[in-house]
PDB file of C-alpha atoms in Angstrom:
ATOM      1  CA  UNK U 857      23.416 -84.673 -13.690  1.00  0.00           C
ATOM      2  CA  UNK U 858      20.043 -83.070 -14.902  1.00  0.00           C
ATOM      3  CA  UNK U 859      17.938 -81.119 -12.485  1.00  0.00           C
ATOM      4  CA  UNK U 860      15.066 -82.939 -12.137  1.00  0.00           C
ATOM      5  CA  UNK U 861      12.066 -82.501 -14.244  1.00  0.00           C
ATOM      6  CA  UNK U 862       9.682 -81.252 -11.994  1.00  0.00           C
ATOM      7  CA  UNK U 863      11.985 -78.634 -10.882  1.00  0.00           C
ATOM      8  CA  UNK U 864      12.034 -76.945 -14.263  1.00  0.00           C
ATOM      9  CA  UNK U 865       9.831 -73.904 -14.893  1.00  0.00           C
ATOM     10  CA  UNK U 866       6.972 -73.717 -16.032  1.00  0.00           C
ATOM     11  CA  UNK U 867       7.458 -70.596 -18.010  1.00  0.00           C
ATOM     12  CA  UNK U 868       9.010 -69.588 -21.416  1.00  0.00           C
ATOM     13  CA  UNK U 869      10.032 -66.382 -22.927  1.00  0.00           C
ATOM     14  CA  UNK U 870      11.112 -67.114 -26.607  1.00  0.00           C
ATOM     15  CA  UNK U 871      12.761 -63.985 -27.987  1.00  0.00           C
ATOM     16  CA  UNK U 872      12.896 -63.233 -32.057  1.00  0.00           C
ATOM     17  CA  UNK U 873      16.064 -64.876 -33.635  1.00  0.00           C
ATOM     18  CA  UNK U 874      14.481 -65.152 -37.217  1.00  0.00           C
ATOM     19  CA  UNK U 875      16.460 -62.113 -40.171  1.00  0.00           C
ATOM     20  CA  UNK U 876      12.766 -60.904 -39.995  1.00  0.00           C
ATOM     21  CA  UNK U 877      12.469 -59.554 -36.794  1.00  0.00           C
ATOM     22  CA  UNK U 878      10.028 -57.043 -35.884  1.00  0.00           C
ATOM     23  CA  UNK U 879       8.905 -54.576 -38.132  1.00  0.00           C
ATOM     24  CA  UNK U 880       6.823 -51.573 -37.449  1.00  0.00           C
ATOM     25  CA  UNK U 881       4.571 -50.220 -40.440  1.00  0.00           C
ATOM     26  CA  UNK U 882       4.573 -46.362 -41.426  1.00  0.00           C
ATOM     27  CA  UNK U 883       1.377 -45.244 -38.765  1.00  0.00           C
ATOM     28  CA  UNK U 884      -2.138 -45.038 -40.659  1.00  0.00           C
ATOM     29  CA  UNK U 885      -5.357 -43.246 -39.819  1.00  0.00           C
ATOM     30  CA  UNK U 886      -7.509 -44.765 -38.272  1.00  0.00           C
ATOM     31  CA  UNK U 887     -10.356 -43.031 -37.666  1.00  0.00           C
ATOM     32  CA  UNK U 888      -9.813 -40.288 -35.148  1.00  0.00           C
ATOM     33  CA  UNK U 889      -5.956 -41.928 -34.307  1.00  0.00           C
ATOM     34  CA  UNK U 890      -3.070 -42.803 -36.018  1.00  0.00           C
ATOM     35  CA  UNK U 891      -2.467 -46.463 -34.990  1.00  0.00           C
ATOM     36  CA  UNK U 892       1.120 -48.032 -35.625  1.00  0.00           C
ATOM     37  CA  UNK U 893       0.970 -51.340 -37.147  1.00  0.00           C
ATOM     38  CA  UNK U 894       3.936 -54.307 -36.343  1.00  0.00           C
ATOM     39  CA  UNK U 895       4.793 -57.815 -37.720  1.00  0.00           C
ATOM     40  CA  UNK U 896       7.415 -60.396 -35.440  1.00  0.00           C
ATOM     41  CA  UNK U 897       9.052 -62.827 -36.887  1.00  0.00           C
ATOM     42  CA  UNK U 898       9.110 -64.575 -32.972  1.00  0.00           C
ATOM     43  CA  UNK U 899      10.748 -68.111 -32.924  1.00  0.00           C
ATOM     44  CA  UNK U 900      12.261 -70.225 -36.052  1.00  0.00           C
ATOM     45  CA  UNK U 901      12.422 -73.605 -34.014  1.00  0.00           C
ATOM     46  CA  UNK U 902      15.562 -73.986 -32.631  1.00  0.00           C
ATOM     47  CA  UNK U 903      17.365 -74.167 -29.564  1.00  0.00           C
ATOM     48  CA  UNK U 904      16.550 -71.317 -27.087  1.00  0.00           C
ATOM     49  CA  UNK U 905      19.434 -70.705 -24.278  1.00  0.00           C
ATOM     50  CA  UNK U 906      17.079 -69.467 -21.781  1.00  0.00           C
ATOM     51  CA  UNK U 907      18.195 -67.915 -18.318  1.00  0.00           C
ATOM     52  CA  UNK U 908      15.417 -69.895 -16.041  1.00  0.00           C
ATOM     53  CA  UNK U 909      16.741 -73.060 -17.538  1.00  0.00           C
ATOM     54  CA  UNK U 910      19.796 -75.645 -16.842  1.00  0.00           C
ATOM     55  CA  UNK U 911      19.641 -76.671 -20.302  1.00  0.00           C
ATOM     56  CA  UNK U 912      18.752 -75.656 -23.854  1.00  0.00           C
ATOM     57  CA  UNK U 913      15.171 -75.215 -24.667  1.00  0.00           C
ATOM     58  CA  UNK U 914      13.001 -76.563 -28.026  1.00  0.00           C
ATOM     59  CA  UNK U 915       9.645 -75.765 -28.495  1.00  0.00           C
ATOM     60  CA  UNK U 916       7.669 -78.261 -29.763  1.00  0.00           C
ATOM     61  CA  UNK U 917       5.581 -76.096 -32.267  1.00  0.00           C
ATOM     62  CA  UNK U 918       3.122 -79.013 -32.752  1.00  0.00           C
ATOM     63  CA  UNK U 919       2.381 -78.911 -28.999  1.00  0.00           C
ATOM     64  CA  UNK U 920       2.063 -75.257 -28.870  1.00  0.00           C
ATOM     65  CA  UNK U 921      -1.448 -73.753 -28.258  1.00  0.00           C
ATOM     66  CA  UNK U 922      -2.467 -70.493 -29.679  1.00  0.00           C
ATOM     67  CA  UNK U 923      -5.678 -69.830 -27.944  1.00  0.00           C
ATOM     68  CA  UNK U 924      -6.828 -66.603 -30.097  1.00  0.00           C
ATOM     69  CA  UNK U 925      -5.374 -64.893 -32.878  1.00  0.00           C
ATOM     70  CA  UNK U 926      -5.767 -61.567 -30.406  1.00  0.00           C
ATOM     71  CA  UNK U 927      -3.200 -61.894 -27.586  1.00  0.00           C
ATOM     72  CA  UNK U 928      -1.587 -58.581 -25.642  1.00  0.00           C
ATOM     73  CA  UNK U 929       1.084 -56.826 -26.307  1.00  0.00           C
ATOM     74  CA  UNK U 930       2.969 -56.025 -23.093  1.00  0.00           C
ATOM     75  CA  UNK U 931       6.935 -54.328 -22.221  1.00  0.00           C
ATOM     76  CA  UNK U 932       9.125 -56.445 -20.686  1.00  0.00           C
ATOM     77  CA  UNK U 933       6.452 -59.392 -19.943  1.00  0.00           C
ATOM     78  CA  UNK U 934       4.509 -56.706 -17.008  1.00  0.00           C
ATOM     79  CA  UNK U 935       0.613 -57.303 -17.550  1.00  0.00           C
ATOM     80  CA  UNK U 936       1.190 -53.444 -15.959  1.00  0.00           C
ATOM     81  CA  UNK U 937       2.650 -52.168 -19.229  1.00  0.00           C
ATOM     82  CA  UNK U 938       0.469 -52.762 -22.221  1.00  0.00           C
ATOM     83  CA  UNK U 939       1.313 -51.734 -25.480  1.00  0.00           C
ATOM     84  CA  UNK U 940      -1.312 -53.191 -27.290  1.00  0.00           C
ATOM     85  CA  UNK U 941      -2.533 -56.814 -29.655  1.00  0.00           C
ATOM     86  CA  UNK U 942      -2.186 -58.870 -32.579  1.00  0.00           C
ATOM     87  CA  UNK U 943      -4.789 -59.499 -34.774  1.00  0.00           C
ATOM     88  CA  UNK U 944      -2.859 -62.213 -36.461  1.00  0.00           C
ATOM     89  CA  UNK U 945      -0.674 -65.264 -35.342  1.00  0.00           C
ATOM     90  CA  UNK U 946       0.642 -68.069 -37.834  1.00  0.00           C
ATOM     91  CA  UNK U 947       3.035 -71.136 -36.422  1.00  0.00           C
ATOM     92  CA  UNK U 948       4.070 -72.721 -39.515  1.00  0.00           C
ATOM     93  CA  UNK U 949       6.690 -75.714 -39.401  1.00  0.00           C
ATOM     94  CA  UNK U 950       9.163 -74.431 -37.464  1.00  0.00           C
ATOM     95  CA  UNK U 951       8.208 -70.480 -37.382  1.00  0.00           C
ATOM     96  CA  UNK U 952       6.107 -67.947 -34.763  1.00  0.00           C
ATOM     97  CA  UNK U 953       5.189 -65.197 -36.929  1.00  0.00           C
ATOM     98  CA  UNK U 954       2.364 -62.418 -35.934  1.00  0.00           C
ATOM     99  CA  UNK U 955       1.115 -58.998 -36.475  1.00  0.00           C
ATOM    100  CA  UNK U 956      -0.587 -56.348 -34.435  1.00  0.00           C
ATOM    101  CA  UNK U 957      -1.499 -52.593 -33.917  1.00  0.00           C
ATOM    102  CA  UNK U 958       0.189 -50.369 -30.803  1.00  0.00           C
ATOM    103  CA  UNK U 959      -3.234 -49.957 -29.263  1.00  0.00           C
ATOM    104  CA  UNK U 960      -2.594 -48.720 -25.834  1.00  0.00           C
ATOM    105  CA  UNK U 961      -2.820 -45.188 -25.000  1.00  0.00           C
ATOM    106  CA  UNK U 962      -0.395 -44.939 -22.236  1.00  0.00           C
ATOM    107  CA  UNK U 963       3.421 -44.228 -21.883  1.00  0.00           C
ATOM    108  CA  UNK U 964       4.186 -47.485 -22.245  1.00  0.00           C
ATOM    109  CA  UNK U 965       2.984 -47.858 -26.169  1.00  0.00           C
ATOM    110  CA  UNK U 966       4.214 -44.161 -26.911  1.00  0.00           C
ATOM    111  CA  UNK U 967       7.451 -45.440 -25.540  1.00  0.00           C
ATOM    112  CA  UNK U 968       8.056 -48.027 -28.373  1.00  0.00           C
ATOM    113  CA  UNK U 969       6.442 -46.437 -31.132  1.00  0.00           C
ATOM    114  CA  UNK U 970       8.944 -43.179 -30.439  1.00  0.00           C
ATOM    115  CA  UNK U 971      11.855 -45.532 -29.275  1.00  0.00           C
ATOM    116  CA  UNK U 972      11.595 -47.283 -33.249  1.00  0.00           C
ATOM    117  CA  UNK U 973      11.457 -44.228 -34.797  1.00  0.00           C
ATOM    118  CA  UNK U 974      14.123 -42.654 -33.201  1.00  0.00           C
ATOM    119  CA  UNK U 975      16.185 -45.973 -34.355  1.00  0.00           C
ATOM    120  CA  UNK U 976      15.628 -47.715 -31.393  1.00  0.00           C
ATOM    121  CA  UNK U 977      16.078 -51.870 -32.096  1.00  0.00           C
ATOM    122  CA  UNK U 978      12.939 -53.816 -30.233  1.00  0.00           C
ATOM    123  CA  UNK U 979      12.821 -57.320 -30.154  1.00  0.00           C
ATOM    124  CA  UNK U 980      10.632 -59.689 -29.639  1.00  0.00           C
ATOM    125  CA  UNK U 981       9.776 -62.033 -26.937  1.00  0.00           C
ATOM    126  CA  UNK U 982       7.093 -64.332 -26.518  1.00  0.00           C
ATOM    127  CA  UNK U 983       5.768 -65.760 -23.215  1.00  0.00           C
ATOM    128  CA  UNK U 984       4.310 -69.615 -23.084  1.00  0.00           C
ATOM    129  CA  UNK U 985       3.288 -71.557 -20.022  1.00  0.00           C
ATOM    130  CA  UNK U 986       4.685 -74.903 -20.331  1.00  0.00           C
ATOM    131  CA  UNK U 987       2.267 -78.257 -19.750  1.00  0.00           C
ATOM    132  CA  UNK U 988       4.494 -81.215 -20.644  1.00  0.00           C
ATOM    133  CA  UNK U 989       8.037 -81.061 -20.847  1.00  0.00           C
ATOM    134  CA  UNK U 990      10.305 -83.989 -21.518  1.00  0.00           C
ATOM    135  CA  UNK U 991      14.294 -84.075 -21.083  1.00  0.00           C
ATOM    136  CA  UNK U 992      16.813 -85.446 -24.184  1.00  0.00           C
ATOM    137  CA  UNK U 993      19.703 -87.406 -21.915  1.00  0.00           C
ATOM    138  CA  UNK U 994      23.439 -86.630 -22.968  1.00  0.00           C
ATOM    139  CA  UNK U 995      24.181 -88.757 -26.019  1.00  0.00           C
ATOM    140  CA  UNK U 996      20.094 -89.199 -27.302  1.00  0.00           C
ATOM    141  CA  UNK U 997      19.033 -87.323 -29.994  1.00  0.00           C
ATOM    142  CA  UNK U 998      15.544 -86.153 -30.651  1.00  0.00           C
ATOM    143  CA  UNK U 999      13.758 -84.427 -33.966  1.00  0.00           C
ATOM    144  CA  UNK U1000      11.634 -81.265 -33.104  1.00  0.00           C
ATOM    145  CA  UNK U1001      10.404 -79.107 -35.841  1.00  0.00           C
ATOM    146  CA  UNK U1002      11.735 -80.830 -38.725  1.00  0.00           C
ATOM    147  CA  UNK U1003      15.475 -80.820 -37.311  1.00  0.00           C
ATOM    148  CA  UNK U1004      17.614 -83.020 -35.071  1.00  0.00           C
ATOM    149  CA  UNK U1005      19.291 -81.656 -31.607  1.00  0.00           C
ATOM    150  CA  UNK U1006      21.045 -84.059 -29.334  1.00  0.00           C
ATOM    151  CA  UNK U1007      20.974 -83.797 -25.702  1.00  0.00           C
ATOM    152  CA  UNK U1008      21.542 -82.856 -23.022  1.00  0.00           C
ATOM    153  CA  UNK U1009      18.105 -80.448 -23.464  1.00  0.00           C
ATOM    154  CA  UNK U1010      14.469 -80.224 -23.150  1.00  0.00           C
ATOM    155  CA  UNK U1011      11.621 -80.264 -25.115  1.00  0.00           C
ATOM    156  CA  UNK U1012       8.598 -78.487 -24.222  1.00  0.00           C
ATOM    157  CA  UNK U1013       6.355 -80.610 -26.028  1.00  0.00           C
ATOM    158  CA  UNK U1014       2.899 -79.142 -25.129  1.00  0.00           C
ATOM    159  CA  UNK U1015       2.733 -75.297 -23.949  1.00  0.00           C
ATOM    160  CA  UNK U1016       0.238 -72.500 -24.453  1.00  0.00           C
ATOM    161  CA  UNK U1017       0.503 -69.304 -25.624  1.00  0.00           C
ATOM    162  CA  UNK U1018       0.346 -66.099 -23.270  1.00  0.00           C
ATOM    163  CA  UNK U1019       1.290 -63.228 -24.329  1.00  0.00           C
ATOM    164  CA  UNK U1020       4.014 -61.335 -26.371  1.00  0.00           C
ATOM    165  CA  UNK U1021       6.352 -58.125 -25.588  1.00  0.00           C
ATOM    166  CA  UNK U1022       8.665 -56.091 -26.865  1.00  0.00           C
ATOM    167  CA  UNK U1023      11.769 -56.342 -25.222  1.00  0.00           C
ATOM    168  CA  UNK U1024      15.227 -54.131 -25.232  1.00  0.00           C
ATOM    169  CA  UNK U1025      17.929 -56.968 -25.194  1.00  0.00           C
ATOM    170  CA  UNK U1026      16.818 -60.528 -26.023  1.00  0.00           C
ATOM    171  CA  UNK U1027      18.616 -63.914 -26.599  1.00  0.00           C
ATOM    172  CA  UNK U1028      20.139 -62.156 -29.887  1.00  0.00           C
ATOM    173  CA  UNK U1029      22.319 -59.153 -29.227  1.00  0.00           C
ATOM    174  CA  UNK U1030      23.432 -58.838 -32.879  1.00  0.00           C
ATOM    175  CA  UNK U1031      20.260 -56.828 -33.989  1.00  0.00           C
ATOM    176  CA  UNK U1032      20.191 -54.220 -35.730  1.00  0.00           C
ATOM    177  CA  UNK U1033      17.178 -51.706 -37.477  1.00  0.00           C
ATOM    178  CA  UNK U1034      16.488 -49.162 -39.794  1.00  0.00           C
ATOM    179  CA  UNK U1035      13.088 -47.073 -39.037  1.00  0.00           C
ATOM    180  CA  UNK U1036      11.266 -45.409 -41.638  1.00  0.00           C
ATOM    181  CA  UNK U1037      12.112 -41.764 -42.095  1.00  0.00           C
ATOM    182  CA  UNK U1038       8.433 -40.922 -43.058  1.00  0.00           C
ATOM    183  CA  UNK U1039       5.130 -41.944 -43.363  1.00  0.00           C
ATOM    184  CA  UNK U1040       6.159 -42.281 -47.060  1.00  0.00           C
ATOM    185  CA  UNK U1041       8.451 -45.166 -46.170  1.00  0.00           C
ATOM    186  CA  UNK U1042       6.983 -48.680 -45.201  1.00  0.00           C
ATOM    187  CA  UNK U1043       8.243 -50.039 -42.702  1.00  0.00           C
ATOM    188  CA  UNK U1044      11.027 -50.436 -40.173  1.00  0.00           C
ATOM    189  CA  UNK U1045      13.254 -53.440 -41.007  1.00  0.00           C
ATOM    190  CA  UNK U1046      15.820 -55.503 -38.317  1.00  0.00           C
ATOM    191  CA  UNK U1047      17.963 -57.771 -39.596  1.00  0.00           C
ATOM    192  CA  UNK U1048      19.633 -60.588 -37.013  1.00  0.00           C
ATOM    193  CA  UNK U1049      22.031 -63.520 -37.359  1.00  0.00           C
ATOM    194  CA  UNK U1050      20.410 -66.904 -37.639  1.00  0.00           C
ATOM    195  CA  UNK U1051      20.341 -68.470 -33.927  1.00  0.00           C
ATOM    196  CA  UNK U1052      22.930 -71.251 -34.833  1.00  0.00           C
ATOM    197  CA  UNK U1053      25.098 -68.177 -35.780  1.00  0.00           C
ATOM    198  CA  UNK U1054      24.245 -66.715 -32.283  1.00  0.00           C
ATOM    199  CA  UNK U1055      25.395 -70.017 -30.434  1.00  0.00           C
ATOM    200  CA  UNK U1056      28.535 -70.277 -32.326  1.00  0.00           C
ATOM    201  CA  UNK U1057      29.387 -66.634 -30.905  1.00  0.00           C
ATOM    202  CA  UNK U1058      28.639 -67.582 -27.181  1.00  0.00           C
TER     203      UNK U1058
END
């Protein structure tokens, strides 16, 4: 039997299962400091197996709220650690994708910055309160994001943005990166399995 539906949280971190990853950009001046630029690819609108939940989570991407393109940066999901912002989110179809600068000047943001260039794999993780949230019985079948799931799950059909961090170990334990050696290189590129690739493992 389900649990019942208000019993579910009210909280979702969706971590990065997209081949995109994150990516950090070779560090730039910027005026007196070198700041370290960052793209996420963040959710690609599938199932999420989610450790606060009895069942698979989808994000409805048409019921998620982005309230500004400039959200925090943060370790682990701790308002306590900031790392720093976007200054750009897209959600496209069935795709989170953003970009940002390591803005902080604490431990915290020198922490990742060294951590990727010492080869260090980050992922990413976004959090989302949830505001409506519907259940798909065993045997129904519901379309989310342009693809078809069948239940037992849930659908968080209208949530709102919060915040996003960069986390060690996420849904997806099959990353792997490459950092740029220099600032003559780009950019730091993590490649992942596709999530229905990650489910078959489990």
């Amino acid at each position: 039997m389900p649990k019942p539906l208000n019993k579910v949280p009210d909280q979702l971190r969706i971590t990065a299962q997209d081949s995109d990853g994150v990516a950090f950009e070779a560090a730039e001046d910027d005026g007196d400091a070198k700041v370290r630029k960052f793209t996420m690819t963040a959710y690609t609108g599938g199932l999420l197996q989610l450790s606060n939940f009895f069942y698979p989570v989808v994000v409805d991407l048409q019921g998620l709220k982005v309230p500004a393109k400039s959200r925090p940066i943060l370790r682990d999901h701790d308002p306590g650690k900031i790392v720093g912002h976007s200054d750009n989110i897209t959600v496209e179809g069935r795709t989170i994708r953003l970009a940002g600068v390591i803005s902080a000047a604490n431990d915290f943001a020198r922490e990742v910055q060294e951590s990727s260039s010492n080869g260090f794999p980050w992922q990413a993780s976004i959090g989302a309160a949830v505001q409506k949230m519907a259940f798909v019985d065993e045997g129904e079948r519901v379309t989310v994001n342009g693809r078809a799931f069948n239940g037992p799950l849930y659908v968080a059909r209208r949530s709102r943005l919060g915040e996003i961090s960069f986390v060690a170990l996420g849904a997806d334990e099959n990353t792997s990166a490459r950092v740029a050696a220099s600032a003559n290189e780009n950019r730091l590129e993590v490649y992942t399995m596709n999530f229905e690739q990650w489910v078959e493992a489990q």
